[in-house]
């Protein structure tokens, strides 16, 4: 009888354990599904916040791309016109210039082609006045016009080698021909700079908008992400904000590049908004213990103490309705937590600094 009872009890326990295991397995599946859905929701929030920030950047980025495109178009048009005029006049070179003038002419061409490209601003009137005065001292006719052409060709000083050409009867014709011949070279340099500028903007946008679905950490350099963000905000920064870079030699880290770039974007965007009347944005990277630290400092109005205590909370915002989701810093905090790092803020009027610390070695985290 006792054996029968023990056997029956064992069966009951086995059935109960089996039922409990089934329920536990079901609950585990439900928890796993809920966790995956939570992750997907978080990723969607991150992507939505990223796209919202991108939407605010669109007008400025379009302007930044249109500028180099306009420069390319103008440079190409100038090159065509200059070459057309040069090809018409070039056959008369040996007829209109003597040997000394020809030597001076080709020295000018060579110097322009070998010169380092430099940007002389339209506002640099002092240089034009100085060159005009020097040319007038040598009794060069149309000194102001000649000075303009020479400056455009990158000749800013030491033009004595040109005196045989400038004092000749064909000086104005010869300088104009030299300008037309070198115009294609000068404009090609401008086109290369414009293309490089456009490429940087497109690369920065591509890096920002990408979404890595593998969710695996990758080797990265934080300065690359920081520079991409500064490239995207160039239109806002160039107006009245000075940028100071203090990048120390730091190693790369393992992380999620598309998420970290969102952190830098949010912090830079907030800094710009805090300096509506202008100021200085300082970005520094340096070693800190067994990790690296990024600090983003602005000289804006500062963040009140009561706001500092709440600004990392979800949906907290001080912006008018429709201008902010209140998720920016909350998402930044979650991203840094995911990297097993931390973020701190110190603020007072005229000095607000966000510091982000990232470990050099982290465990893989899904």
PDB file of N, CA and C in Angstrom, residues 205-245:
ATOM      1  N   UNK A 205      25.898  62.621 -44.218  1.00  0.00           N
ATOM      2  CA  UNK A 205      24.475  62.280 -44.212  1.00  0.00           C
ATOM      3  C   UNK A 205      24.272  60.772 -44.283  1.00  0.00           C
ATOM      4  N   UNK A 206      25.055  60.134 -45.132  1.00  0.00           N
ATOM      5  CA  UNK A 206      24.940  58.676 -45.282  1.00  0.00           C
ATOM      6  C   UNK A 206      25.288  57.976 -43.975  1.00  0.00           C
ATOM      7  N   UNK A 207      26.345  58.443 -43.321  1.00  0.00           N
ATOM      8  CA  UNK A 207      26.749  57.845 -42.044  1.00  0.00           C
ATOM      9  C   UNK A 207      25.686  58.056 -40.985  1.00  0.00           C
ATOM     10  N   UNK A 208      25.052  59.217 -41.016  1.00  0.00           N
ATOM     11  CA  UNK A 208      24.040  59.526 -40.008  1.00  0.00           C
ATOM     12  C   UNK A 208      22.764  58.727 -40.235  1.00  0.00           C
ATOM     13  N   UNK A 209      22.339  58.622 -41.505  1.00  0.00           N
ATOM     14  CA  UNK A 209      21.041  58.016 -41.810  1.00  0.00           C
ATOM     15  C   UNK A 209      21.075  56.491 -41.794  1.00  0.00           C
ATOM     16  N   UNK A 210      22.267  55.895 -41.841  1.00  0.00           N
ATOM     17  CA  UNK A 210      22.347  54.437 -41.908  1.00  0.00           C
ATOM     18  C   UNK A 210      21.776  53.807 -40.643  1.00  0.00           C
ATOM     19  N   UNK A 211      21.262  52.609 -40.802  1.00  0.00           N
ATOM     20  CA  UNK A 211      20.718  51.873 -39.651  1.00  0.00           C
ATOM     21  C   UNK A 211      21.221  50.443 -39.725  1.00  0.00           C
ATOM     22  N   UNK A 212      22.078  50.080 -38.785  1.00  0.00           N
ATOM     23  CA  UNK A 212      22.692  48.754 -38.769  1.00  0.00           C
ATOM     24  C   UNK A 212      21.766  47.770 -38.061  1.00  0.00           C
ATOM     25  N   UNK A 213      21.157  46.896 -38.855  1.00  0.00           N
ATOM     26  CA  UNK A 213      20.208  45.939 -38.292  1.00  0.00           C
ATOM     27  C   UNK A 213      20.895  44.742 -37.640  1.00  0.00           C
ATOM     28  N   UNK A 214      22.195  44.586 -37.875  1.00  0.00           N
ATOM     29  CA  UNK A 214      22.900  43.448 -37.269  1.00  0.00           C
ATOM     30  C   UNK A 214      23.022  43.617 -35.757  1.00  0.00           C
ATOM     31  N   UNK A 215      22.995  44.868 -35.297  1.00  0.00           N
ATOM     32  CA  UNK A 215      23.077  45.172 -33.861  1.00  0.00           C
ATOM     33  C   UNK A 215      24.315  44.545 -33.219  1.00  0.00           C
ATOM     34  N   UNK A 216      25.419  44.567 -33.962  1.00  0.00           N
ATOM     35  CA  UNK A 216      26.681  44.051 -33.437  1.00  0.00           C
ATOM     36  C   UNK A 216      27.686  45.193 -33.350  1.00  0.00           C
ATOM     37  N   UNK A 217      28.489  45.151 -32.324  1.00  0.00           N
ATOM     38  CA  UNK A 217      29.487  46.193 -32.148  1.00  0.00           C
ATOM     39  C   UNK A 217      30.553  46.115 -33.236  1.00  0.00           C
ATOM     40  N   UNK A 218      31.061  47.282 -33.600  1.00  0.00           N
ATOM     41  CA  UNK A 218      32.074  47.386 -34.634  1.00  0.00           C
ATOM     42  C   UNK A 218      33.207  48.278 -34.138  1.00  0.00           C
ATOM     43  N   UNK A 219      34.422  48.068 -34.648  1.00  0.00           N
ATOM     44  CA  UNK A 219      35.510  48.994 -34.312  1.00  0.00           C
ATOM     45  C   UNK A 219      35.191  50.376 -34.887  1.00  0.00           C
ATOM     46  N   UNK A 220      35.425  51.409 -34.116  1.00  0.00           N
ATOM     47  CA  UNK A 220      35.130  52.762 -34.600  1.00  0.00           C
ATOM     48  C   UNK A 220      36.045  53.773 -33.935  1.00  0.00           C
ATOM     49  N   UNK A 221      36.170  54.918 -34.586  1.00  0.00           N
ATOM     50  CA  UNK A 221      36.896  56.056 -34.026  1.00  0.00           C
ATOM     51  C   UNK A 221      35.881  57.163 -33.767  1.00  0.00           C
ATOM     52  N   UNK A 222      35.782  57.596 -32.538  1.00  0.00           N
ATOM     53  CA  UNK A 222      34.746  58.573 -32.193  1.00  0.00           C
ATOM     54  C   UNK A 222      34.943  59.894 -32.930  1.00  0.00           C
ATOM     55  N   UNK A 223      36.197  60.233 -33.255  1.00  0.00           N
ATOM     56  CA  UNK A 223      36.433  61.502 -33.952  1.00  0.00           C
ATOM     57  C   UNK A 223      35.808  61.499 -35.341  1.00  0.00           C
ATOM     58  N   UNK A 224      35.722  60.321 -35.977  1.00  0.00           N
ATOM     59  CA  UNK A 224      35.071  60.250 -37.294  1.00  0.00           C
ATOM     60  C   UNK A 224      33.605  60.650 -37.181  1.00  0.00           C
ATOM     61  N   UNK A 225      32.929  60.113 -36.173  1.00  0.00           N
ATOM     62  CA  UNK A 225      31.525  60.456 -35.972  1.00  0.00           C
ATOM     63  C   UNK A 225      31.342  61.921 -35.620  1.00  0.00           C
ATOM     64  N   UNK A 226      32.224  62.452 -34.786  1.00  0.00           N
ATOM     65  CA  UNK A 226      32.142  63.864 -34.402  1.00  0.00           C
ATOM     66  C   UNK A 226      32.313  64.775 -35.615  1.00  0.00           C
ATOM     67  N   UNK A 227      33.276  64.432 -36.474  1.00  0.00           N
ATOM     68  CA  UNK A 227      33.513  65.256 -37.661  1.00  0.00           C
ATOM     69  C   UNK A 227      32.339  65.184 -38.635  1.00  0.00           C
ATOM     70  N   UNK A 228      31.713  64.012 -38.744  1.00  0.00           N
ATOM     71  CA  UNK A 228      30.530  63.893 -39.603  1.00  0.00           C
ATOM     72  C   UNK A 228      29.412  64.816 -39.119  1.00  0.00           C
ATOM     73  N   UNK A 229      29.231  64.870 -37.814  1.00  0.00           N
ATOM     74  CA  UNK A 229      28.184  65.735 -37.252  1.00  0.00           C
ATOM     75  C   UNK A 229      28.511  67.205 -37.500  1.00  0.00           C
ATOM     76  N   UNK A 230      29.760  67.595 -37.296  1.00  0.00           N
ATOM     77  CA  UNK A 230      30.152  68.984 -37.551  1.00  0.00           C
ATOM     78  C   UNK A 230      29.968  69.340 -39.018  1.00  0.00           C
ATOM     79  N   UNK A 231      30.194  68.377 -39.888  1.00  0.00           N
ATOM     80  CA  UNK A 231      29.991  68.604 -41.325  1.00  0.00           C
ATOM     81  C   UNK A 231      28.524  68.888 -41.612  1.00  0.00           C
ATOM     82  N   UNK A 232      27.633  68.117 -40.984  1.00  0.00           N
ATOM     83  CA  UNK A 232      26.201  68.311 -41.219  1.00  0.00           C
ATOM     84  C   UNK A 232      25.718  69.654 -40.677  1.00  0.00           C
ATOM     85  N   UNK A 233      26.321  70.110 -39.589  1.00  0.00           N
ATOM     86  CA  UNK A 233      25.884  71.363 -38.968  1.00  0.00           C
ATOM     87  C   UNK A 233      26.725  72.562 -39.412  1.00  0.00           C
ATOM     88  N   UNK A 234      27.503  72.387 -40.461  1.00  0.00           N
ATOM     89  CA  UNK A 234      28.405  73.453 -40.913  1.00  0.00           C
ATOM     90  C   UNK A 234      27.654  74.743 -41.207  1.00  0.00           C
ATOM     91  N   UNK A 235      26.477  74.633 -41.812  1.00  0.00           N
ATOM     92  CA  UNK A 235      25.712  75.826 -42.184  1.00  0.00           C
ATOM     93  C   UNK A 235      25.306  76.637 -40.960  1.00  0.00           C
ATOM     94  N   UNK A 236      24.930  75.953 -39.874  1.00  0.00           N
ATOM     95  CA  UNK A 236      24.555  76.659 -38.646  1.00  0.00           C
ATOM     96  C   UNK A 236      25.775  77.165 -37.883  1.00  0.00           C
ATOM     97  N   UNK A 237      26.856  76.380 -37.929  1.00  0.00           N
ATOM     98  CA  UNK A 237      28.035  76.723 -37.141  1.00  0.00           C
ATOM     99  C   UNK A 237      28.828  77.877 -37.738  1.00  0.00           C
ATOM    100  N   UNK A 238      28.823  78.001 -39.059  1.00  0.00           N
ATOM    101  CA  UNK A 238      29.695  78.986 -39.704  1.00  0.00           C
ATOM    102  C   UNK A 238      29.231  80.426 -39.477  1.00  0.00           C
ATOM    103  N   UNK A 239      28.004  80.610 -39.037  1.00  0.00           N
ATOM    104  CA  UNK A 239      27.462  81.969 -38.905  1.00  0.00           C
ATOM    105  C   UNK A 239      28.136  82.751 -37.788  1.00  0.00           C
ATOM    106  N   UNK A 240      28.032  82.252 -36.571  1.00  0.00           N
ATOM    107  CA  UNK A 240      28.578  83.038 -35.455  1.00  0.00           C
ATOM    108  C   UNK A 240      29.118  82.163 -34.333  1.00  0.00           C
ATOM    109  N   UNK A 241      29.455  80.920 -34.663  1.00  0.00           N
ATOM    110  CA  UNK A 241      29.976  80.002 -33.645  1.00  0.00           C
ATOM    111  C   UNK A 241      31.375  79.542 -34.043  1.00  0.00           C
ATOM    112  N   UNK A 242      32.307  79.721 -33.140  1.00  0.00           N
ATOM    113  CA  UNK A 242      33.676  79.263 -33.366  1.00  0.00           C
ATOM    114  C   UNK A 242      33.819  77.834 -32.855  1.00  0.00           C
ATOM    115  N   UNK A 243      34.469  76.991 -33.643  1.00  0.00           N
ATOM    116  CA  UNK A 243      34.676  75.592 -33.261  1.00  0.00           C
ATOM    117  C   UNK A 243      36.121  75.402 -32.814  1.00  0.00           C
ATOM    118  N   UNK A 244      36.296  74.816 -31.650  1.00  0.00           N
ATOM    119  CA  UNK A 244      37.626  74.476 -31.142  1.00  0.00           C
ATOM    120  C   UNK A 244      37.694  72.964 -31.006  1.00  0.00           C
ATOM    121  N   UNK A 245      38.646  72.356 -31.705  1.00  0.00           N
ATOM    122  CA  UNK A 245      38.852  70.904 -31.625  1.00  0.00           C
ATOM    123  C   UNK A 245      40.082  70.619 -30.767  1.00  0.00           C
TER     124      UNK A 245
END
